[in-house]
Coordinates of C-alpha atoms in Angstrom, one line a residue:
Chain R
M4 CA 0.0 0.0 0.0
H5 CA 1.5 3.3 -1.0
A6 CA 1.4 6.4 1.2
S7 CA -1.7 8.0 -0.4
A8 CA -3.6 4.7 -0.1
R9 CA -2.7 4.5 3.6
L10 CA -4.0 8.0 4.0
H11 CA -7.3 7.0 2.4
A12 CA -7.5 4.0 4.7
L13 CA -6.8 6.2 7.7
H14 CA -9.4 8.7 6.7
T15 CA -11.9 5.9 6.2
I16 CA -11.5 4.6 9.8
L17 CA -11.5 8.1 11.2
S18 CA -14.7 9.2 9.4
R19 CA -16.4 5.9 10.3
E20 CA -15.6 6.5 14.0
I21 CA -16.9 10.1 13.8
R22 CA -20.1 8.9 12.1
R23 CA -20.5 6.4 14.8
I24 CA -20.0 9.1 17.5
M25 CA -22.6 11.3 15.8
R26 CA -25.0 8.4 15.1
I27 CA -25.2 7.5 18.8
W28 CA -24.8 11.1 20.1
G29 CA -27.3 10.3 22.9
Q30 CA -24.8 7.8 24.3
T31 CA -21.5 9.6 23.4
L32 CA -22.0 13.3 23.8
V33 CA -25.1 14.0 25.9
P34 CA -24.2 11.9 29.1
P35 CA -20.8 13.7 29.7
A36 CA -22.6 17.1 29.2
I37 CA -25.2 16.3 31.8
T38 CA -22.7 14.8 34.2
M39 CA -20.4 17.8 33.9
L40 CA -23.3 20.2 34.2
L41 CA -24.2 18.6 37.5
Y42 CA -20.5 18.8 38.7
F43 CA -20.4 22.5 37.9
V44 CA -23.8 23.2 39.6
I45 CA -23.1 21.1 42.7
F46 CA -19.4 21.1 43.3
G47 CA -18.6 24.4 41.6
N48 CA -21.6 26.6 42.5
L49 CA -23.3 25.2 45.6
V50 CA -20.4 23.5 47.5
G51 CA -17.6 25.5 45.8
S52 CA -19.0 28.9 47.0
R53 CA -18.6 27.6 50.6
I54 CA -15.1 26.3 50.0
G55 CA -13.7 29.6 48.9
E56 CA -10.3 29.5 47.2
M57 CA -8.0 26.7 46.2
G58 CA -4.6 27.2 44.6
G59 CA -5.1 30.9 44.8
M60 CA -8.3 31.0 42.8
R61 CA -12.0 30.5 43.0
Y62 CA -12.9 26.8 43.6
I63 CA -15.1 26.6 40.5
D64 CA -12.2 27.9 38.4
Y65 CA -9.8 25.4 39.9
I66 CA -11.9 22.4 39.1
V67 CA -12.6 23.3 35.4
P68 CA -9.4 21.8 34.0
G69 CA -9.8 18.6 36.0
L70 CA -13.4 18.2 34.9
I71 CA -12.4 18.7 31.3
M72 CA -9.6 16.1 31.7
M73 CA -11.9 13.7 33.4
S74 CA -14.3 13.9 30.5
V75 CA -11.5 13.5 28.0
I76 CA -10.0 10.5 29.8
Q77 CA -13.4 8.7 30.2
N78 CA -14.5 9.4 26.6
S79 CA -11.3 8.7 24.7
Y80 CA -11.1 5.4 26.6
G81 CA -14.8 4.6 26.3
N82 CA -14.9 5.4 22.6
I83 CA -12.2 3.0 21.5
V84 CA -13.0 0.2 23.9
S85 CA -16.6 0.1 22.9
S86 CA -16.0 0.7 19.2
F87 CA -13.2 -1.8 18.8
F88 CA -14.8 -4.4 21.0
G89 CA -18.0 -3.9 19.1
S90 CA -16.2 -4.6 15.8
K91 CA -14.8 -7.8 17.3
F92 CA -18.1 -8.9 18.8
G93 CA -19.9 -8.2 15.5
R94 CA -17.0 -9.7 13.6
Y95 CA -16.7 -6.7 11.3
V96 CA -13.1 -6.2 12.5
E97 CA -12.4 -8.9 9.9
E98 CA -13.2 -6.2 7.2
M99 CA -10.0 -4.5 8.3
L100 CA -8.0 -7.6 9.0
V101 CA -8.5 -9.0 5.5
S102 CA -7.6 -5.7 3.9
P103 CA -4.0 -4.7 3.0
M104 CA -4.0 -2.0 5.7
P105 CA -0.9 -2.2 7.9
P106 CA -1.7 -2.6 11.7
W107 CA -0.4 0.9 12.5
V108 CA -3.0 2.5 10.2
I109 CA -5.8 0.6 11.9
L110 CA -4.5 1.6 15.4
T111 CA -3.9 5.3 14.4
G112 CA -7.4 5.5 12.9
Y113 CA -9.0 4.3 16.1
V114 CA -6.9 6.5 18.2
L115 CA -7.8 9.5 16.1
G116 CA -11.4 8.6 16.5
A117 CA -11.0 8.5 20.3
L118 CA -9.2 11.9 20.1
A119 CA -12.1 13.3 18.1
R120 CA -14.6 12.2 20.7
G121 CA -12.3 13.6 23.5
L122 CA -12.1 16.9 21.6
M123 CA -15.9 17.0 21.1
V124 CA -16.7 16.2 24.8
G125 CA -13.9 18.5 26.0
A126 CA -15.3 21.4 23.9
I127 CA -18.8 20.7 25.3
V128 CA -17.6 20.7 28.8
L129 CA -15.6 23.9 28.2
V130 CA -18.8 25.6 26.8
I131 CA -20.7 24.5 29.9
A132 CA -17.9 25.8 32.1
M133 CA -18.3 29.2 30.4
F134 CA -21.8 29.5 31.9
F135 CA -20.3 29.4 35.4
T136 CA -16.9 31.1 35.0
R137 CA -14.5 32.9 32.7
I138 CA -11.5 30.9 31.5
Q139 CA -8.5 32.4 29.8
I140 CA -6.1 29.9 28.4
H141 CA -2.6 30.7 29.8
H142 CA -0.5 28.4 27.6
V143 CA -2.2 27.2 24.4
W144 CA 0.4 24.7 23.4
I145 CA 0.6 23.1 26.9
T146 CA -3.1 22.9 26.9
L147 CA -3.3 21.3 23.5
S148 CA -0.4 19.0 23.9
T149 CA -1.7 17.8 27.2
F150 CA -5.1 17.1 25.8
V151 CA -3.6 15.2 22.8
L152 CA -1.2 13.1 24.9
T153 CA -3.8 12.3 27.6
A154 CA -6.4 11.3 25.1
T155 CA -3.9 9.2 23.2
V156 CA -2.7 7.4 26.4
F157 CA -6.3 6.5 27.4
A158 CA -7.3 5.6 23.8
L159 CA -4.4 3.2 23.6
A160 CA -5.3 1.8 27.1
G161 CA -8.9 1.3 25.9
F162 CA -7.6 -0.4 22.8
I163 CA -5.7 -2.9 24.8
N164 CA -8.7 -3.5 27.0
A165 CA -10.8 -4.1 23.9
V166 CA -8.3 -6.6 22.5
Y167 CA -8.4 -8.7 25.6
A168 CA -12.2 -8.3 26.3
K169 CA -14.3 -11.4 25.5
K170 CA -17.6 -10.1 26.7
F171 CA -19.3 -6.7 27.3
D172 CA -18.6 -6.9 31.1
D173 CA -14.9 -6.9 30.4
I174 CA -15.0 -3.4 28.9
S175 CA -16.6 -1.9 32.0
I176 CA -14.3 -3.3 34.6
V177 CA -11.3 -1.0 34.0
P178 CA -13.3 2.2 33.8
T179 CA -15.2 1.3 37.0
F180 CA -12.5 -0.1 39.1
V181 CA -9.4 1.7 37.8
L182 CA -10.1 4.8 35.8
T183 CA -12.7 6.4 38.0
P184 CA -10.9 6.0 41.3
L185 CA -7.6 7.2 39.7
T186 CA -9.3 10.2 38.2
Y187 CA -11.0 11.2 41.4
L188 CA -7.7 10.8 43.3
G189 CA -5.8 12.6 40.6
G190 CA -6.3 16.1 41.8
V191 CA -9.4 16.9 39.9
F192 CA -11.3 18.4 42.9
Y193 CA -8.4 19.3 45.2
S194 CA -4.7 20.3 45.3
V195 CA -2.5 17.4 46.5
D196 CA -0.7 20.0 48.6
L197 CA -3.7 19.7 51.0
L198 CA -3.0 16.1 51.7
P199 CA -0.8 14.7 54.5
D200 CA 2.8 14.0 53.3
F201 CA 2.3 10.3 53.0
W202 CA -0.9 10.5 50.8
E203 CA 0.7 13.3 48.8
A204 CA 3.6 11.0 48.0
V205 CA 1.2 8.2 47.1
S206 CA -0.8 10.6 44.8
H207 CA 2.4 11.2 42.9
A208 CA 2.3 7.6 41.8
N209 CA -1.0 8.3 40.0
P210 CA -0.3 9.2 36.3
I211 CA -3.6 11.1 36.0
L212 CA -2.3 13.6 38.6
Y213 CA 0.3 14.7 36.1
M214 CA -2.1 15.0 33.2
V215 CA -4.7 17.0 35.2
N216 CA -2.0 19.3 36.6
A217 CA -0.3 19.8 33.3
F218 CA -3.7 20.7 31.8
R219 CA -4.5 23.0 34.7
Y220 CA -1.2 24.7 34.1
G221 CA -2.1 25.2 30.5
L222 CA -5.5 26.7 31.3
L223 CA -4.9 28.5 34.6
G224 CA -1.1 28.8 35.0
T225 CA -1.0 26.8 38.3
T226 CA 0.2 23.2 39.0
D227 CA 1.1 20.8 41.8
V228 CA 3.7 18.9 39.7
D229 CA 6.8 19.5 37.7
L230 CA 5.8 19.9 34.1
R231 CA 8.9 18.0 32.9
I232 CA 7.9 15.0 34.9
A233 CA 4.3 15.4 33.6
Y234 CA 5.4 15.3 30.0
A235 CA 7.8 12.4 30.6
V236 CA 4.9 10.5 32.2
M237 CA 2.5 11.2 29.2
V238 CA 5.1 10.6 26.5
G239 CA 6.4 7.5 28.3
F240 CA 2.9 6.0 28.6
T241 CA 2.1 6.8 25.0
V242 CA 5.2 5.1 23.7
V243 CA 4.8 2.0 25.8
L244 CA 1.1 1.6 25.2
A245 CA 1.5 2.2 21.5
F246 CA 4.2 -0.5 21.3
V247 CA 2.0 -3.0 23.2
S248 CA -1.1 -2.1 21.1
L249 CA 0.8 -2.5 17.8
R250 CA 2.2 -5.9 18.9
L251 CA -1.2 -7.2 19.9
L252 CA -2.7 -6.0 16.6
T253 CA 0.1 -7.4 14.5
K254 CA -0.1 -10.8 16.2
G255 CA -3.9 -10.6 16.0
V256 CA -4.4 -11.4 19.7
G257 CA -8.1 -11.8 20.4
M258 CA -8.8 -11.5 16.6
R259 CA -7.0 -14.3 14.8
S260 CA -7.0 -18.0 15.6
Chain F
M28 CA 5.5 -20.7 -16.1
A29 CA 2.4 -18.8 -15.0
V30 CA 2.2 -17.9 -11.4
P31 CA -0.8 -19.6 -9.8
A32 CA -3.6 -17.5 -8.3
L33 CA -3.3 -19.6 -5.2
A34 CA -0.5 -21.8 -4.1
V35 CA -0.6 -23.7 -0.8
R36 CA 2.5 -25.4 0.4
D37 CA 2.7 -28.0 3.2
L38 CA 0.1 -26.1 5.1
Q39 CA -0.5 -27.3 8.6
K40 CA -2.7 -26.0 11.4
T41 CA -3.1 -27.4 14.9
Y42 CA -5.4 -25.3 17.1
A43 CA -4.6 -24.6 20.8
N44 CA -7.1 -27.3 21.8
G45 CA -5.0 -29.9 19.9
V46 CA -7.3 -30.3 16.9
A47 CA -5.2 -30.8 13.8
A48 CA -7.4 -29.0 11.2
L49 CA -4.8 -29.2 8.3
K50 CA -2.2 -31.9 7.9
G51 CA 0.1 -30.7 5.1
I52 CA -2.1 -29.3 2.4
E53 CA -0.6 -28.9 -1.1
L54 CA -2.8 -27.1 -3.6
E55 CA -2.6 -24.9 -6.7
V56 CA -5.3 -22.9 -8.4
A57 CA -4.5 -21.5 -11.8
E58 CA -5.3 -17.9 -12.7
G59 CA -8.7 -17.6 -14.3
D60 CA -10.0 -20.9 -12.8
F61 CA -13.4 -21.5 -11.3
F62 CA -12.3 -23.9 -8.6
A63 CA -14.4 -25.9 -6.1
L64 CA -13.1 -26.7 -2.7
L65 CA -15.3 -29.4 -1.3
G66 CA -15.4 -31.3 1.9
P67 CA -17.6 -32.3 4.8
N68 CA -18.2 -30.1 7.8
G69 CA -15.0 -29.9 9.9
A70 CA -12.8 -31.0 7.0
G71 CA -10.6 -28.0 7.1
K72 CA -12.0 -25.8 4.3
S73 CA -12.7 -22.8 6.5
T74 CA -9.3 -23.1 8.2
L75 CA -7.6 -23.1 4.8
I76 CA -9.6 -20.0 3.8
G77 CA -8.9 -18.4 7.2
I78 CA -5.2 -18.8 6.7
T79 CA -5.4 -17.5 3.1
T80 CA -7.1 -14.4 4.4
T81 CA -4.8 -14.1 7.5
L82 CA -7.6 -14.6 10.0
V83 CA -6.0 -17.9 11.1
N84 CA -2.3 -18.3 11.7
P85 CA -0.7 -21.4 10.2
S86 CA 1.3 -23.8 12.4
A87 CA 3.6 -24.6 9.4
G88 CA 3.7 -24.1 5.7
W89 CA 2.6 -21.1 3.7
V90 CA 0.1 -19.7 1.2
E91 CA 0.8 -17.5 -1.8
V92 CA -1.6 -15.3 -3.7
F93 CA -0.3 -14.6 -7.2
G94 CA 3.2 -15.3 -5.9
H95 CA 2.9 -13.1 -2.8
C96 CA 3.1 -15.0 0.5
V97 CA 0.2 -14.0 2.8
Q98 CA 2.4 -14.4 5.8
R99 CA 5.5 -12.5 4.7
D100 CA 4.1 -10.1 2.1
R101 CA 0.6 -9.6 3.6
E102 CA -0.2 -6.2 2.1
R103 CA 0.5 -7.2 -1.5
A104 CA -1.3 -10.6 -1.2
L105 CA -4.4 -9.1 0.5
A106 CA -4.6 -6.3 -2.1
L107 CA -5.4 -9.0 -4.7
L108 CA -7.9 -10.9 -2.7
G109 CA -11.7 -10.6 -2.1
V110 CA -13.4 -12.9 0.4
V111 CA -17.0 -13.7 1.1
P112 CA -17.1 -15.5 4.5
Q113 CA -19.6 -18.0 5.6
E114 CA -21.1 -15.8 8.4
F115 CA -22.3 -12.3 8.2
N116 CA -19.4 -10.0 9.3
F117 CA -20.5 -6.5 8.5
N118 CA -21.7 -3.7 10.8
Q119 CA -25.4 -4.2 10.9
F120 CA -26.0 -0.6 11.8
E121 CA -24.3 0.7 8.7
T122 CA -26.0 1.0 5.3
P123 CA -24.9 -1.2 2.4
L124 CA -23.4 1.9 0.7
E125 CA -21.4 2.8 3.8
I126 CA -20.1 -0.8 4.1
L127 CA -18.9 -0.9 0.5
V128 CA -17.3 2.6 0.6
N129 CA -15.6 1.7 3.9
Q130 CA -14.2 -1.6 2.5
A131 CA -12.9 0.2 -0.5
G132 CA -11.3 2.8 1.8
F133 CA -9.6 0.0 3.7
H134 CA -8.0 -0.9 0.4
G135 CA -6.8 2.6 0.0
I136 CA -9.3 3.5 -2.8
P137 CA -10.1 7.2 -2.9
R138 CA -13.6 8.1 -1.7
K139 CA -15.0 9.2 -5.1
L140 CA -13.9 6.0 -6.9
A141 CA -15.1 4.0 -3.9
R142 CA -18.6 5.4 -4.2
E143 CA -18.7 4.8 -7.9
R144 CA -17.7 1.2 -7.4
A145 CA -20.0 0.7 -4.5
E146 CA -22.9 1.9 -6.7
K147 CA -21.8 -0.3 -9.6
Y148 CA -21.7 -3.5 -7.5
L149 CA -24.8 -2.7 -5.5
R150 CA -26.7 -2.2 -8.8
E151 CA -25.3 -5.4 -10.3
L152 CA -26.4 -7.4 -7.3
Q153 CA -29.8 -5.7 -7.2
L154 CA -29.2 -4.0 -3.9
W155 CA -29.1 -0.4 -5.0
D156 CA -32.7 0.2 -3.8
K157 CA -31.5 -0.7 -0.3
H158 CA -28.3 1.2 -0.4
A159 CA -29.4 3.7 2.3
V160 CA -31.2 1.5 4.8
P161 CA -29.5 -0.1 7.8
S162 CA -28.1 -3.4 6.7
R163 CA -29.7 -5.2 9.6
T164 CA -33.1 -4.7 7.9
L165 CA -32.0 -6.7 4.8
S166 CA -33.2 -10.2 4.2
G167 CA -30.8 -13.1 4.4
G168 CA -30.4 -13.3 0.7
M169 CA -29.7 -9.6 0.4
K170 CA -27.1 -9.9 3.2
R171 CA -25.3 -12.6 1.2
R172 CA -25.3 -10.5 -1.9
L173 CA -24.1 -7.5 0.1
M174 CA -21.1 -9.6 1.1
I175 CA -20.3 -10.5 -2.5
A176 CA -20.6 -6.8 -3.5
R177 CA -18.3 -5.9 -0.6
A178 CA -15.7 -8.5 -1.7
M179 CA -15.8 -7.1 -5.2
V180 CA -15.3 -3.5 -4.3
N181 CA -11.5 -3.7 -4.5
E182 CA -11.9 -5.6 -7.8
P183 CA -9.8 -8.6 -6.6
R184 CA -7.9 -10.9 -8.9
L185 CA -8.8 -13.8 -6.6
L186 CA -12.3 -14.1 -5.2
I187 CA -12.9 -16.7 -2.4
L188 CA -16.6 -17.6 -1.7
D189 CA -17.1 -19.6 1.4
E190 CA -20.6 -21.2 1.1
P191 CA -22.1 -18.0 -0.2
T192 CA -25.5 -19.4 -1.1
A193 CA -26.2 -21.1 2.3
G194 CA -29.9 -20.6 3.1
V195 CA -30.6 -18.6 -0.1
D196 CA -33.6 -19.3 -2.2
I197 CA -33.1 -20.8 -5.7
E198 CA -33.9 -17.7 -7.6
I199 CA -31.4 -15.5 -5.8
R200 CA -28.9 -18.3 -5.8
R201 CA -29.1 -18.5 -9.6
S202 CA -28.7 -14.7 -9.9
M203 CA -25.7 -14.9 -7.7
W204 CA -24.1 -17.6 -9.8
K205 CA -24.8 -15.6 -12.9
F206 CA -23.0 -12.7 -11.4
V207 CA -20.0 -14.8 -10.2
S208 CA -19.8 -16.6 -13.5
A209 CA -19.6 -13.2 -15.3
I210 CA -16.9 -12.1 -12.9
N211 CA -15.0 -15.3 -13.6
A212 CA -15.5 -14.9 -17.4
A213 CA -14.0 -11.4 -17.0
G214 CA -10.8 -12.9 -15.6
T215 CA -11.2 -13.1 -11.9
T216 CA -10.1 -16.4 -10.4
V217 CA -12.9 -17.8 -8.2
I218 CA -12.6 -20.4 -5.4
L219 CA -15.9 -21.7 -4.2
T220 CA -16.8 -23.9 -1.2
T221 CA -20.4 -25.1 -1.1
H222 CA -22.6 -27.8 0.1
Y223 CA -24.7 -27.6 -3.0
L224 CA -22.6 -30.0 -5.1
E225 CA -24.7 -29.5 -8.2
E226 CA -23.5 -25.9 -8.2
A227 CA -19.8 -27.0 -8.1
E228 CA -20.6 -29.5 -10.9
Q229 CA -22.3 -26.8 -13.1
L230 CA -19.9 -23.9 -12.4
C231 CA -16.4 -25.2 -11.6
R232 CA -13.7 -26.5 -13.9
N233 CA -11.4 -27.9 -11.3
V234 CA -12.1 -29.4 -7.9
A235 CA -10.3 -30.4 -4.7
I236 CA -11.9 -32.5 -2.0
I237 CA -10.5 -32.0 1.4
D238 CA -11.3 -34.4 4.3
R239 CA -9.8 -34.5 7.8
G240 CA -7.2 -31.9 6.9
R241 CA -5.9 -33.6 3.8
I242 CA -6.6 -33.2 0.1
V243 CA -8.1 -36.6 -1.0
E244 CA -8.8 -35.6 -4.6
H245 CA -7.5 -32.8 -6.8
T246 CA -8.6 -32.9 -10.4
T247 CA -10.9 -31.5 -13.0
V248 CA -14.7 -31.8 -12.5
K249 CA -14.9 -33.8 -15.8
Q250 CA -12.3 -36.3 -14.7
L251 CA -13.8 -36.7 -11.3
I252 CA -17.2 -37.4 -12.8
A253 CA -15.7 -39.8 -15.2
K254 CA -14.7 -41.9 -12.2
L255 CA -18.3 -42.5 -11.3
D256 CA -19.0 -46.0 -12.5
V257 CA -22.6 -46.5 -11.2
E258 CA -25.7 -44.4 -11.3
T259 CA -29.0 -44.7 -9.4
F260 CA -32.3 -43.8 -11.0
V261 CA -35.6 -43.4 -9.3
F262 CA -38.6 -44.8 -11.3
D263 CA -42.3 -43.9 -10.7
A264 CA -44.6 -46.6 -11.8
A265 CA -48.1 -45.9 -13.2
A266 CA -49.7 -48.4 -10.8
E267 CA -49.0 -50.4 -7.6
L268 CA -45.8 -52.5 -8.0
P269 CA -46.0 -56.3 -8.0
A270 CA -45.0 -58.1 -4.8
A271 CA -41.6 -59.1 -6.3
L272 CA -39.6 -56.8 -8.6
P273 CA -38.2 -58.5 -11.7
E274 CA -34.5 -59.6 -11.7
I275 CA -32.5 -57.7 -14.3
P276 CA -28.9 -58.8 -14.9
G277 CA -26.4 -56.0 -13.8
V278 CA -29.2 -53.9 -12.2
A279 CA -30.1 -53.8 -8.5
L280 CA -33.7 -52.9 -7.9
A281 CA -34.9 -51.6 -4.5
R282 CA -38.5 -50.7 -3.6
V283 CA -39.0 -47.2 -2.1
D284 CA -42.8 -47.3 -1.7
G285 CA -45.9 -48.9 -3.3
S286 CA -45.2 -47.4 -6.7
T287 CA -41.6 -46.1 -6.6
F288 CA -38.4 -48.1 -6.8
E289 CA -34.7 -47.4 -7.4
A290 CA -32.4 -49.0 -10.0
T291 CA -28.7 -48.9 -9.5
M292 CA -26.6 -49.9 -12.6
G293 CA -23.2 -49.4 -14.2
R294 CA -22.8 -46.3 -16.2
A295 CA -22.4 -48.3 -19.4
H296 CA -25.6 -50.3 -18.8
D297 CA -28.2 -49.5 -21.4
L298 CA -31.6 -48.3 -20.2
N299 CA -33.5 -50.0 -23.0
S300 CA -32.9 -53.4 -21.5
V301 CA -34.1 -52.2 -18.2
F302 CA -37.3 -50.8 -19.7
A303 CA -37.8 -54.0 -21.6
A304 CA -37.6 -56.1 -18.5
L305 CA -39.9 -53.8 -16.6
T306 CA -42.5 -53.9 -19.4
G307 CA -42.2 -57.7 -19.4
A308 CA -43.0 -57.7 -15.7
G309 CA -46.1 -55.6 -16.4
I310 CA -44.7 -52.5 -14.9
T311 CA -45.5 -49.2 -16.7
I312 CA -43.2 -46.3 -15.9
N313 CA -44.6 -42.8 -15.7
S314 CA -41.3 -41.0 -15.0
M315 CA -37.7 -41.4 -14.0
R316 CA -35.0 -39.2 -12.6
N317 CA -31.4 -39.4 -11.4
K318 CA -31.4 -40.1 -7.7
A319 CA -28.5 -38.0 -6.6
N320 CA -26.3 -35.5 -8.1
R321 CA -23.3 -37.3 -9.7
L322 CA -20.7 -35.2 -7.9
E323 CA -22.5 -35.8 -4.6
E324 CA -22.2 -39.5 -5.2
L325 CA -18.5 -39.3 -5.7
F326 CA -18.0 -36.9 -2.8
V327 CA -19.7 -39.3 -0.4
R328 CA -17.6 -42.2 -1.8
L329 CA -14.3 -40.4 -1.4
V330 CA -15.1 -39.2 2.1
E331 CA -16.3 -42.7 3.1
G332 CA -13.2 -44.2 1.6
N333 CA -11.0 -41.7 3.5
K334 CA -12.8 -42.7 6.7
A335 CA -12.2 -46.4 6.1
A336 CA -8.5 -45.7 5.4

């Protein structure tokens, strides 16, 4: 397959993923909007007004980056895990496996699809946030690069989950028992500086903490972590998970006999 | 020497559960052929097709499509291949047009050309009226035709059809065969597996019979049929048959019901002597037909023979 053919193939997967997101918008775009609206109303407005300041700013401002990251993480992961597992379950993954597309094109197409959903949901959450507060982006490139890297990490993680999943239950275990706790403990709603030393140290083992704080720095200019470490964590996870995903796809684990 | 459309070399497959599905298959299909791959359920046909399409990893040996090894030169080999699997494997929420355009896209075909080809094949397979409806709403026969259209969208040089007419009514089956015959006449090599052996007899020039992971016969359909030395006819008598059927040298008669019986005889045996003996015994024949398809007869014999061996 020459370069332009690969580009057409990539475009095909990406546009198929976007059509899927739009076709089932009631499942892909509306729930995060409602959930985040409730977070802003309850934690931001009602509870936040009593908390006062955090990290030197209004509490509602402080949680905006974390809530956007939370949506991006959950939706990029959820998009790829449900879409790719669905294609395995319905066996139409075979359409791609019997085509001359190289595995990296398939993987990139699905990751871009997950990024697209992350971007859509992130934008929706940002628009909702605008009803409650005013956000000025401090560092555009840090904001964008953190978004892309975080969405990529969780898209790849979702892909690996989908490869190993054998039934629909298997695609909800990781989001429920791993992603949600790590996100809530990843500094979305609080600064880890508030924690006792021991728990603050434990929090630093949570990769989501670095992603949330790098994004918070991009949006608000404040962070609990060293940005160099944050980028090292995000790039490191991206490289390792991309390598594992590609190996699984090339070997056909869970797809070929 | 011409490169074969499909070359299979010492192909072996043992699944994780220990089942040896293929035990050293050697096979060649010439370019332009209409080739039948026959075998009972579990013989290894689908495993062979699975390996050819890379959905199954071989334990040993290899497969080449027009000289390109599917294991080592996957992209080039798969670019030349179209496959219609036994089971429906398309996204039932997508429309037929989307399914075909996507499949073309997976082959790197630009969107405009993909759409043109999708329309062409959907029209040729009488599916254009349904191009915009979710494919889950199509009938079984339409879904089968959709999979053929999808396999054709990259205009493959080798088309593999794995029991494409299973459960399809006779009218649609005939229209499908007309389409596939035209594709073959235009130069596409076709490999067909089917349980309707009369189809293989009518359509295919060459045949391989696979049983228990081995090729037990690989020849032309004509030569295979020439091996058949006996035939069975079913006779319908005009009235109730006598208590004892007449004895006819070289012919074995067996009663089926009150007015029907079967006569098994050598292929060289003339039917005039049979009719003369029946008339002499006071039996008037209303109609007669071949009991079984000839290829079916041979197929059963070969498979039975392989079991005994």
